Coordinates of C-alpha atoms in Angstrom, one line a residue:
Chain A
X206 CA -97.6 -42.6 -1.1
X207 CA -98.2 -42.6 -4.8
X208 CA -94.7 -42.2 -6.1
X209 CA -92.4 -45.0 -5.5
X210 CA -91.8 -47.4 -2.6
X211 CA -93.9 -46.6 0.5
X212 CA -91.4 -48.3 2.8
X213 CA -88.6 -46.2 1.5
X214 CA -90.7 -43.0 1.9
X215 CA -91.5 -43.9 5.5
X216 CA -87.9 -44.7 6.3
X217 CA -86.7 -41.5 4.7
X218 CA -89.1 -39.6 6.9
X219 CA -87.9 -41.2 10.2
X220 CA -84.2 -41.8 9.4
X221 CA -81.6 -39.5 11.1
X222 CA -79.9 -36.9 8.9
X223 CA -76.9 -38.1 6.9
X224 CA -77.9 -41.8 6.7
X225 CA -76.2 -43.2 3.5
X226 CA -78.7 -43.8 0.8
X227 CA -77.6 -47.4 0.2
X228 CA -78.4 -48.2 3.9
X229 CA -81.8 -46.7 3.4
X230 CA -82.4 -48.8 0.3
X231 CA -81.2 -51.9 2.0
X232 CA -83.4 -51.4 5.1
X233 CA -86.4 -50.5 3.0
X234 CA -85.8 -53.8 1.1
X235 CA -85.5 -55.7 4.4
X236 CA -88.7 -54.2 5.8
X237 CA -90.5 -55.0 2.5
X238 CA -89.3 -58.6 2.4
X239 CA -90.3 -59.0 6.1
X240 CA -93.8 -57.8 5.5
X241 CA -94.1 -59.9 2.3
X242 CA -93.0 -63.0 4.1
X243 CA -95.4 -62.4 6.9
X244 CA -98.3 -61.7 4.5
X245 CA -97.6 -64.8 2.4
X246 CA -97.4 -67.0 5.5
X247 CA -100.8 -65.7 6.8
X248 CA -102.3 -66.2 3.3
X249 CA -100.9 -69.7 3.1
X250 CA -102.2 -70.7 6.5
X251 CA -105.6 -69.3 5.7
X252 CA -105.6 -71.2 2.4
X253 CA -104.8 -74.5 4.2
X254 CA -107.7 -74.0 6.5
X255 CA -109.9 -72.9 3.6
X256 CA -108.9 -76.0 1.6
X257 CA -109.8 -78.3 4.4
X258 CA -113.2 -76.6 4.9
X259 CA -113.9 -76.6 1.2
X260 CA -112.9 -80.2 0.9
X261 CA -115.0 -81.1 3.9
X262 CA -118.1 -79.4 2.7
X263 CA -117.8 -80.8 -0.8
X264 CA -117.6 -84.3 0.8
X265 CA -120.5 -83.7 3.1
X266 CA -118.5 -83.3 6.3
X267 CA -117.4 -80.3 8.3
X268 CA -113.6 -80.3 8.2
X269 CA -111.7 -78.9 11.2
X270 CA -114.1 -77.8 13.9
X271 CA -112.4 -77.7 17.3
X272 CA -109.0 -75.9 17.4
X273 CA -109.6 -72.2 18.3
X274 CA -113.3 -72.5 18.8
X275 CA -115.0 -70.9 15.8
X276 CA -115.0 -73.5 13.0
X277 CA -111.5 -74.6 13.8
X278 CA -109.9 -71.4 12.6
X279 CA -106.7 -72.0 14.5
X280 CA -106.1 -75.5 13.0
X281 CA -103.4 -74.2 10.6
X282 CA -101.5 -72.4 13.5
X283 CA -101.5 -75.7 15.4
X284 CA -100.3 -77.5 12.3
X285 CA -97.5 -75.0 11.8
X286 CA -96.3 -75.4 15.4
X287 CA -96.3 -79.2 15.0
X288 CA -94.3 -78.9 11.7
X289 CA -91.7 -76.7 13.3
X290 CA -91.2 -79.2 16.1
X291 CA -91.0 -82.3 13.9
X292 CA -87.8 -84.0 13.3
X293 CA -86.0 -82.8 10.1
X294 CA -84.9 -86.0 8.3
X295 CA -82.4 -86.2 5.4
X296 CA -82.0 -89.6 3.9
X297 CA -78.4 -91.0 3.9
X298 CA -78.4 -91.6 0.2
X299 CA -79.6 -88.0 -0.5
X300 CA -77.5 -85.3 -2.2
X301 CA -77.3 -83.3 1.0
X302 CA -76.5 -79.7 -0.3
X303 CA -79.1 -79.9 -3.1
X304 CA -81.7 -81.5 -0.7
X305 CA -81.3 -78.6 1.7
X306 CA -81.2 -76.0 -1.1
X307 CA -84.3 -77.2 -3.0
X308 CA -87.1 -76.0 -0.6
X309 CA -85.3 -72.6 -0.1
X310 CA -85.1 -72.2 -3.9
X311 CA -88.7 -73.0 -4.4
X312 CA -89.9 -70.7 -1.7
X313 CA -87.5 -67.9 -2.6
X314 CA -88.4 -67.7 -6.2
X315 CA -92.1 -67.6 -5.5
X316 CA -91.5 -64.8 -2.9
X317 CA -89.6 -62.9 -5.6
X318 CA -92.5 -63.3 -8.0
X319 CA -95.0 -62.1 -5.3
X320 CA -93.0 -58.9 -4.7
X321 CA -94.2 -57.6 -8.1
X322 CA -97.9 -57.8 -7.1
X323 CA -99.8 -54.6 -6.3
X324 CA -101.7 -54.5 -3.0
X325 CA -103.8 -51.4 -3.6
X326 CA -103.5 -48.4 -6.0
X327 CA -100.1 -46.9 -5.3
X328 CA -99.2 -49.5 -2.7
X329 CA -96.8 -52.2 -3.8
X330 CA -93.5 -53.8 -2.9
X331 CA -91.8 -53.2 -6.2
X332 CA -93.3 -51.2 -9.2
X333 CA -91.7 -53.1 -12.0
X334 CA -92.3 -51.9 -15.6
X335 CA -92.1 -55.5 -16.8
X336 CA -94.1 -56.8 -13.8
X337 CA -95.8 -59.7 -15.6
X338 CA -92.6 -60.8 -17.4
X339 CA -90.8 -60.7 -14.0
X340 CA -93.5 -62.8 -12.4
X341 CA -93.4 -65.4 -15.2
X342 CA -89.6 -65.5 -15.1
X343 CA -89.4 -65.9 -11.3
X344 CA -92.2 -68.5 -11.0
X345 CA -90.6 -70.6 -13.7
X346 CA -87.6 -71.0 -11.4
X347 CA -89.7 -73.0 -8.9
X348 CA -89.6 -75.8 -11.5
X349 CA -85.9 -76.1 -11.0
X350 CA -86.4 -76.3 -7.3
X351 CA -88.9 -79.1 -7.6
X352 CA -86.7 -81.1 -10.0
X353 CA -83.8 -80.5 -7.6
X354 CA -85.8 -81.8 -4.6
X355 CA -86.9 -84.9 -6.6
X356 CA -83.4 -85.7 -7.8
X357 CA -81.6 -84.9 -4.5
X358 CA -83.9 -87.2 -2.5
X359 CA -82.5 -90.2 -4.5
X360 CA -85.8 -92.2 -4.5
X361 CA -87.8 -93.7 -7.3
X362 CA -91.0 -91.9 -6.3
X363 CA -89.3 -88.5 -6.1
X364 CA -87.4 -88.8 -9.4
X365 CA -90.6 -89.8 -11.2
X366 CA -92.3 -86.8 -9.6
X367 CA -89.5 -84.5 -10.7
X368 CA -89.6 -85.9 -14.3
X369 CA -93.3 -85.3 -14.5
X370 CA -92.9 -81.8 -13.1
X371 CA -90.2 -80.9 -15.7
X372 CA -92.3 -82.3 -18.6
X373 CA -95.5 -80.7 -17.4
X374 CA -94.2 -77.2 -16.7
X375 CA -92.3 -77.0 -20.0
X376 CA -95.5 -78.0 -21.8
X377 CA -97.8 -75.6 -20.0
X378 CA -95.5 -72.6 -19.8
X379 CA -96.1 -72.0 -23.5
X380 CA -100.0 -71.8 -23.4
X381 CA -99.7 -69.8 -20.2
X382 CA -97.5 -67.2 -21.7
X383 CA -99.4 -67.0 -25.0
X384 CA -102.8 -66.8 -23.4
X385 CA -101.5 -63.9 -21.2
X386 CA -100.5 -62.1 -24.5
X387 CA -104.2 -61.6 -25.3
X388 CA -105.0 -59.2 -22.5
X389 CA -101.5 -57.7 -23.0
X390 CA -102.5 -56.8 -26.5
X391 CA -105.6 -55.0 -25.1
X392 CA -103.7 -53.4 -22.2
X393 CA -100.4 -52.5 -23.9
X394 CA -98.4 -52.7 -20.7
X395 CA -96.6 -55.3 -18.6
X396 CA -97.0 -53.2 -15.4
X397 CA -99.6 -54.6 -13.1
X398 CA -100.5 -51.2 -11.6
X399 CA -101.0 -49.6 -15.0
X400 CA -102.9 -52.6 -16.3
X401 CA -105.3 -52.5 -13.4
X402 CA -105.8 -48.7 -13.7
X403 CA -106.7 -49.1 -17.4
X404 CA -109.8 -51.0 -16.6
X405 CA -111.7 -48.2 -14.7
X406 CA -114.6 -46.7 -16.5
X407 CA -118.1 -48.3 -17.3
X408 CA -118.7 -47.9 -13.5
X409 CA -115.8 -50.2 -12.8
X410 CA -116.8 -52.9 -15.3
X411 CA -114.4 -52.0 -18.1
X412 CA -112.6 -55.3 -17.6
X413 CA -110.4 -56.8 -20.2
X414 CA -112.7 -59.8 -20.7
X415 CA -115.4 -57.3 -21.8
X416 CA -113.2 -55.2 -23.9
X417 CA -112.3 -57.8 -26.5
X418 CA -114.2 -61.0 -27.4
X419 CA -111.1 -63.1 -27.5
X420 CA -110.0 -62.4 -23.9
X421 CA -112.7 -64.6 -22.4
X422 CA -111.5 -67.8 -24.1
X423 CA -107.9 -66.8 -23.4
X424 CA -108.9 -66.6 -19.7
X425 CA -110.2 -70.1 -19.8
X426 CA -106.9 -71.3 -21.4
X427 CA -104.9 -69.3 -18.9
X428 CA -106.8 -70.8 -16.0
X429 CA -106.2 -74.4 -17.1
X430 CA -102.5 -73.7 -17.7
X431 CA -102.2 -72.0 -14.3
X432 CA -103.7 -75.1 -12.7
X433 CA -101.0 -77.2 -14.4
X434 CA -98.3 -74.7 -13.5
X435 CA -99.2 -74.7 -9.9
X436 CA -99.4 -78.5 -9.8
X437 CA -103.0 -78.4 -8.7
X438 CA -105.5 -81.2 -9.3
X439 CA -106.5 -82.4 -11.9
X440 CA -102.9 -81.8 -12.9
X441 CA -101.1 -82.8 -9.6
X442 CA -99.1 -85.5 -11.3
X443 CA -95.8 -84.5 -9.7
X444 CA -97.4 -85.3 -6.3
X445 CA -99.9 -88.0 -7.3
X446 CA -100.3 -89.4 -3.8
X447 CA -102.1 -92.5 -5.0
X448 CA -99.3 -93.6 -7.4
X449 CA -96.1 -91.8 -6.2
X450 CA -96.6 -91.6 -2.4
X451 CA -96.1 -87.9 -2.4
X452 CA -94.1 -87.4 -5.6
X453 CA -91.1 -85.1 -5.4
X454 CA -91.6 -84.3 -1.7
X455 CA -91.8 -87.9 -0.4
X456 CA -88.5 -87.7 1.5
X457 CA -89.1 -84.3 3.1
X458 CA -90.5 -83.8 6.6
X459 CA -91.2 -81.1 9.1
X460 CA -90.5 -77.5 8.2
X461 CA -88.8 -78.3 4.8
X462 CA -91.9 -80.1 3.7
X463 CA -94.1 -77.2 4.8
X464 CA -92.0 -74.9 2.5
X465 CA -93.3 -76.9 -0.5
X466 CA -96.8 -76.6 0.8
X467 CA -96.5 -72.8 1.3
X468 CA -95.1 -72.5 -2.2
X469 CA -98.2 -74.3 -3.6
X470 CA -100.6 -71.9 -1.9
X471 CA -98.4 -68.8 -2.7
X472 CA -98.4 -69.9 -6.3
X473 CA -102.2 -70.2 -6.3
X474 CA -102.4 -66.8 -4.8
X475 CA -100.0 -65.4 -7.4
X476 CA -101.8 -66.9 -10.4
X477 CA -105.2 -65.8 -9.0
X478 CA -104.0 -62.2 -8.6
X479 CA -102.5 -62.2 -12.1
X480 CA -105.8 -63.5 -13.4
X481 CA -107.7 -60.8 -11.5
X482 CA -105.4 -58.0 -12.8
X483 CA -105.1 -59.1 -16.4
X484 CA -108.6 -60.5 -17.0
X485 CA -111.1 -59.6 -14.3
X486 CA -110.6 -55.9 -13.8
X487 CA -107.9 -55.8 -11.0
X488 CA -108.9 -53.2 -8.5
X489 CA -111.9 -52.1 -10.5
X490 CA -115.5 -53.1 -9.7
X491 CA -118.7 -51.1 -9.1
X492 CA -117.8 -51.0 -5.4
X493 CA -114.4 -49.4 -6.2
X494 CA -115.9 -46.7 -8.4
X495 CA -118.6 -46.1 -5.8
X496 CA -116.0 -45.7 -3.1
X497 CA -114.1 -43.3 -5.3
X498 CA -117.2 -41.2 -5.9
X499 CA -118.1 -41.1 -2.2
X500 CA -114.7 -40.7 -0.5
X501 CA -112.8 -39.0 -3.3
X502 CA -110.1 -40.4 -5.7
X503 CA -107.1 -40.2 -3.3
X504 CA -108.9 -41.1 -0.1
X505 CA -107.5 -43.8 2.2
X506 CA -110.9 -45.7 2.2
X507 CA -111.1 -45.7 -1.6
X508 CA -107.6 -47.4 -1.7
X509 CA -108.7 -49.8 1.0
X510 CA -111.9 -50.7 -1.0
X511 CA -109.7 -51.3 -4.1
X512 CA -107.3 -53.5 -2.2
X513 CA -110.2 -55.5 -0.7
X514 CA -111.8 -56.0 -4.1
X515 CA -108.6 -57.4 -5.5
X516 CA -108.3 -59.7 -2.5
X517 CA -111.8 -60.9 -2.9
X518 CA -111.2 -61.6 -6.6
X519 CA -107.9 -63.5 -5.8
X520 CA -109.7 -65.6 -3.2
X521 CA -112.5 -66.3 -5.7
X522 CA -109.8 -67.7 -8.0
X523 CA -108.3 -69.8 -5.2
X524 CA -111.8 -71.1 -4.3
X525 CA -112.4 -72.1 -7.9
X526 CA -109.1 -74.0 -7.9
X527 CA -110.0 -75.8 -4.6
X528 CA -113.5 -76.6 -6.0
X529 CA -111.9 -78.2 -9.1
X530 CA -109.4 -80.2 -7.0
X531 CA -112.1 -81.8 -4.9
X532 CA -114.4 -82.4 -7.9
X533 CA -112.3 -83.7 -10.8
X534 CA -110.3 -86.9 -11.0
X535 CA -106.6 -86.7 -11.9
X536 CA -105.7 -87.0 -15.6
X537 CA -103.0 -89.3 -16.9
X538 CA -99.6 -88.0 -17.8
X539 CA -100.1 -88.6 -21.6
X540 CA -103.4 -86.8 -21.4
X541 CA -101.7 -83.9 -19.7
X542 CA -99.1 -83.7 -22.5
X543 CA -101.7 -84.1 -25.3
X544 CA -103.8 -81.3 -23.8
X545 CA -100.9 -78.9 -23.4
X546 CA -99.3 -79.3 -26.8
X547 CA -102.2 -80.3 -29.1
X548 CA -105.1 -78.3 -27.7
X549 CA -104.1 -75.4 -25.4
X550 CA -101.2 -74.1 -27.4
X551 CA -102.9 -73.8 -30.8
X552 CA -106.1 -72.4 -29.2
X553 CA -104.0 -69.8 -27.4
X554 CA -102.3 -68.9 -30.6
X555 CA -105.7 -68.5 -32.3
X556 CA -106.9 -66.3 -29.5
X557 CA -103.8 -64.0 -30.0
X558 CA -104.5 -63.8 -33.7
X559 CA -108.2 -63.1 -33.2
X560 CA -107.5 -60.4 -30.5
X561 CA -104.9 -58.7 -32.8
X562 CA -107.3 -58.6 -35.7
X563 CA -110.1 -57.3 -33.5
X564 CA -108.0 -54.6 -32.1
X565 CA -106.7 -53.6 -35.5
X566 CA -110.0 -53.7 -37.4
X567 CA -112.8 -52.9 -35.0
X568 CA -111.0 -50.5 -32.8
X569 CA -108.7 -49.0 -35.4
X570 CA -105.5 -49.6 -33.5
X571 CA -102.9 -50.3 -36.1
Chain B
X327 CA -66.6 -84.6 0.2
X328 CA -63.4 -85.8 -1.4
X329 CA -60.2 -83.9 -0.6
X330 CA -59.7 -82.5 -4.1
X331 CA -63.2 -81.0 -4.1
X332 CA -62.6 -79.6 -0.6
X333 CA -59.4 -77.8 -1.9
X334 CA -61.3 -76.6 -5.0
X335 CA -64.3 -75.2 -3.2
X336 CA -62.0 -73.5 -0.5
X337 CA -60.1 -71.8 -3.3
X338 CA -63.4 -70.7 -5.0
X339 CA -64.7 -69.3 -1.7
X340 CA -61.5 -67.4 -1.0
X341 CA -61.5 -65.9 -4.5
X342 CA -65.2 -64.9 -4.0
X343 CA -64.5 -63.2 -0.7
X344 CA -61.5 -61.4 -2.3
X345 CA -63.7 -60.2 -5.2
X346 CA -66.5 -59.1 -2.8
X347 CA -64.0 -57.1 -0.7
X348 CA -62.4 -55.6 -3.7
X349 CA -65.8 -54.6 -5.2
X350 CA -66.9 -53.0 -1.9
X351 CA -63.5 -51.2 -1.6
X352 CA -63.3 -49.9 -5.1
X353 CA -66.9 -49.0 -6.0
X354 CA -69.2 -49.3 -2.9
X355 CA -72.7 -50.7 -3.2
X356 CA -72.6 -51.1 -7.1
X357 CA -69.3 -52.9 -6.8
X358 CA -70.7 -55.4 -4.3
X359 CA -73.6 -56.2 -6.5
X360 CA -71.4 -56.6 -9.5
X361 CA -69.1 -58.8 -7.5
X362 CA -72.0 -60.9 -6.3
X363 CA -73.3 -61.5 -9.8
X364 CA -69.8 -62.1 -11.2
X365 CA -69.2 -64.7 -8.5
X366 CA -72.5 -66.4 -9.3
X367 CA -71.6 -66.5 -13.0
X368 CA -68.1 -67.7 -12.6
X369 CA -68.7 -69.9 -9.6
X370 CA -71.5 -71.7 -11.3
X371 CA -69.4 -72.2 -14.4
X372 CA -66.5 -73.6 -12.4
X373 CA -68.7 -75.9 -10.4
X374 CA -70.3 -77.0 -13.7
X375 CA -67.0 -78.3 -15.0
X376 CA -65.7 -79.5 -11.7
X377 CA -68.6 -81.7 -10.5
X378 CA -68.5 -85.4 -11.6
X379 CA -72.3 -85.8 -11.6
X380 CA -73.9 -84.4 -14.7
X381 CA -77.0 -83.4 -12.8
X382 CA -75.1 -81.4 -10.3
X383 CA -73.3 -79.7 -13.2
X384 CA -76.7 -78.9 -14.8
X385 CA -78.0 -77.4 -11.5
X386 CA -74.9 -75.3 -11.1
X387 CA -75.6 -73.8 -14.5
X388 CA -78.6 -72.1 -12.8
X389 CA -76.2 -70.0 -10.8
X390 CA -74.5 -69.0 -14.0
X391 CA -77.7 -68.1 -15.8
X392 CA -78.9 -66.0 -12.8
X393 CA -75.6 -64.3 -12.5
X394 CA -75.7 -63.3 -16.2
X395 CA -79.2 -62.1 -15.7
X396 CA -78.1 -59.9 -12.8
X397 CA -75.2 -58.5 -14.9
X398 CA -77.7 -57.6 -17.6
X399 CA -79.8 -55.9 -15.0
X400 CA -76.8 -53.9 -13.8
X401 CA -76.2 -52.8 -17.4
X402 CA -79.8 -51.5 -17.5
X403 CA -81.1 -54.3 -19.9
X404 CA -84.1 -55.3 -17.8
X405 CA -86.0 -57.0 -20.6
X406 CA -82.9 -59.1 -21.5
X407 CA -82.3 -60.0 -17.9
X408 CA -85.9 -61.3 -17.4
X409 CA -85.8 -63.1 -20.8
X410 CA -82.6 -64.7 -19.7
X411 CA -84.2 -66.1 -16.5
X412 CA -87.5 -67.1 -18.3
X413 CA -85.9 -68.8 -21.3
X414 CA -82.6 -70.2 -19.9
X415 CA -83.6 -71.2 -16.3
X416 CA -87.3 -71.9 -16.8
X417 CA -87.1 -73.5 -20.3
X418 CA -83.7 -74.7 -21.4
X419 CA -82.3 -75.8 -18.0
X420 CA -85.6 -77.7 -17.3
X421 CA -85.1 -79.5 -20.6
X422 CA -81.4 -80.2 -19.9
X423 CA -82.4 -81.6 -16.5
X424 CA -85.1 -83.7 -18.1
X425 CA -82.5 -85.1 -20.4
X426 CA -79.7 -85.9 -17.9
X427 CA -81.6 -86.6 -14.8
X428 CA -81.4 -90.4 -15.1
X429 CA -77.7 -90.6 -16.1
X430 CA -75.3 -92.1 -13.5
X431 CA -72.4 -90.0 -12.1
X432 CA -68.9 -90.3 -13.7
X433 CA -66.9 -92.2 -11.0
X434 CA -63.5 -92.0 -12.8
X435 CA -60.7 -90.4 -10.8
X436 CA -59.7 -86.9 -11.7
X437 CA -56.2 -86.8 -13.1
X438 CA -54.0 -84.2 -11.5
X439 CA -52.0 -83.2 -14.6
X440 CA -55.2 -82.5 -16.6
X441 CA -56.7 -80.4 -13.8
X442 CA -53.5 -78.4 -13.3
X443 CA -53.1 -78.1 -17.1
X444 CA -56.6 -76.8 -17.4
X445 CA -56.2 -74.3 -14.6
X446 CA -52.9 -73.1 -16.0
X447 CA -54.5 -72.6 -19.5
X448 CA -57.5 -70.8 -18.0
X449 CA -55.5 -68.6 -15.8
X450 CA -53.1 -67.7 -18.6
X451 CA -55.9 -66.9 -20.9
X452 CA -57.7 -64.8 -18.3
X453 CA -54.6 -62.8 -17.5
X454 CA -53.7 -62.3 -21.2
X455 CA -57.3 -61.2 -22.1
X456 CA -57.6 -59.0 -19.0
X457 CA -54.4 -57.2 -19.9
X458 CA -55.5 -56.8 -23.6
X459 CA -58.9 -55.5 -22.7
X460 CA -57.9 -53.2 -19.9
X461 CA -55.3 -51.7 -22.2
X462 CA -57.8 -50.8 -24.9
X463 CA -61.1 -49.9 -23.1
X464 CA -61.8 -46.8 -21.0
X465 CA -64.5 -47.8 -18.5
X466 CA -67.3 -45.6 -17.3
X467 CA -67.6 -45.2 -13.6
X468 CA -70.8 -45.8 -11.7
X469 CA -71.6 -42.0 -11.5
X470 CA -71.4 -41.6 -15.3
X471 CA -73.9 -44.3 -16.1
X472 CA -77.4 -43.2 -17.3
X473 CA -80.3 -43.8 -14.8
X474 CA -82.0 -47.2 -15.1
X475 CA -85.1 -47.1 -17.4
X476 CA -87.1 -49.8 -19.0
X477 CA -86.3 -50.5 -22.6
X478 CA -89.2 -52.8 -23.4
X479 CA -91.0 -50.3 -25.6
X480 CA -87.9 -49.5 -27.5
X481 CA -87.2 -53.1 -28.2
X482 CA -90.8 -53.7 -29.3
X483 CA -90.8 -50.7 -31.7
X484 CA -87.4 -51.8 -33.0
X485 CA -88.6 -55.3 -33.8
X486 CA -91.8 -54.3 -35.4
X487 CA -91.0 -51.1 -37.4
X488 CA -90.2 -51.7 -41.1
X489 CA -87.3 -49.2 -40.9
X490 CA -85.5 -51.2 -38.3
X491 CA -85.5 -55.0 -37.6
X492 CA -88.9 -56.4 -38.7
X493 CA -87.4 -58.4 -41.6
X494 CA -84.6 -60.2 -39.6
X495 CA -87.1 -60.7 -36.8
X496 CA -89.6 -62.4 -39.0
X497 CA -86.9 -64.4 -40.8
X498 CA -85.7 -65.7 -37.4
X499 CA -89.3 -66.7 -36.6
X500 CA -89.6 -68.6 -39.9
X501 CA -86.2 -70.3 -39.3
X502 CA -87.3 -71.4 -35.8
X503 CA -90.6 -72.7 -37.1
X504 CA -88.8 -74.7 -39.8
X505 CA -86.4 -76.1 -37.2
X506 CA -89.4 -77.1 -35.0
X507 CA -91.3 -78.8 -37.8
X508 CA -88.1 -80.6 -39.0
X509 CA -87.4 -81.8 -35.4
X510 CA -90.9 -83.3 -35.2
X511 CA -90.6 -84.8 -38.7
X512 CA -87.2 -86.5 -37.8
X513 CA -88.6 -87.8 -34.5
X514 CA -91.7 -89.3 -36.2
X515 CA -89.6 -91.0 -39.0
X516 CA -87.3 -92.6 -36.5
X517 CA -90.1 -94.0 -34.4
X518 CA -91.7 -95.6 -37.4
X519 CA -88.4 -97.1 -38.5
X520 CA -87.7 -98.5 -35.1
X521 CA -91.1 -100.2 -34.7
X522 CA -92.2 -101.4 -38.1
X523 CA -94.6 -103.9 -36.7
X524 CA -96.7 -101.0 -35.4
X525 CA -97.6 -100.0 -39.0
X526 CA -99.5 -103.1 -39.6

């Protein structure tokens, strides 16, 4: 379970003798992708319900209460069925192939990025040495999908949304990458599994934000940039429902529209897990180290506790994003640009400089 | 779709299927993946010069960039592959799209002699280069290749150690900074020249 791909291990155990290895690899990849897609769909549906509940309670109402009985838990399932059955419209003036390709591209690239996430110690879809780099590369491809959707729809609102998306993402990719360099300096690895394991110790509180004084401001910068990258309020200018109808996805309907929605929640989950792993200790917490002491290092329950701790941290991040969305007003596009280029980028560079000097002088790592 | 495009894309699809079959027949699974990435690279490039709409051309560049990244990956250059996607697809292509998104499509007719001439030139060059290269290079087969490992640490050490590439690396950084500052300077000067009344 701890060396390599668990799906491949399981398949090798049950496959008949003499199955060619490429077929095993291919089916392991297929099983992995199937589980990943199912997992992300469930997370996205839960997030939609959670968003509506959070929004409701922030605005002194209840949110969905009826479908499914307990606090409207089945509301997202009902919505999903409705979206599947809705008419799929493509405008006559639209660039048909690109219009169809755009949602698939957006969702496909975010799934590719999610494949690099660890689920529990030793449980992962793909153990990539350059995991973080891979995640950044893949999630940057969603921009192209959004621009494609906006342009292919051939409408003023969508093109404006696409222009804003392109400008905003190019501006915020820089502080996002640079602020992630700060914990990378402390960790010394791109691999998410290794980076998480390096934070054990101090009874599970040896998190990167406590290891170096410059990681905490870098975390703030990362979080703001991640909000802009995932098009969440107060940076939801590509959608901007009060000025651009629905921005780049105005012309989409039914299941294609829901792909964009799923991408938004999948991206929030992705950014929250990256934040948890590279700033907030990953799997490590006092509970994790307690579970390790009680059950033993390799025990199933210890791994489960670690996975749950990561999940709780990820949903904490998602809750924070929702809280901000329903609290803060949207900023203007020029304010977005000013903030990205004039404040976040120089501050992130300062953090990198400070963290490097701290590592070199105080800790003696030359 | 216009008839010329229909013929063009049929030919491209047939060539792609031929390449896939040939890859599977000659080298198995690695051959298929090489053929897929090569088709992405070349197909994207062909579509880029064929399409009349600049924006479509720009989008087809994405296939080329992804194909090249895949080829880097097959060669064992994982860092280069991911940098290719991050910089070219995420950064440069987004900037290109930002620049050309509002330009109208070119509605001029394609001239048949120019298309045929271009195809003849490209085909001739491909055959000549292919013959020259295959005559002078001995290729390693898939079994002889070293196992895939990550080279990120090697690259980092190479860039930062004084014995290797630290001086060219830093010089490149200085050059890029100078270019960036110069670009900002030029942009600022022009905006002041264009709107002199704003100075008052």
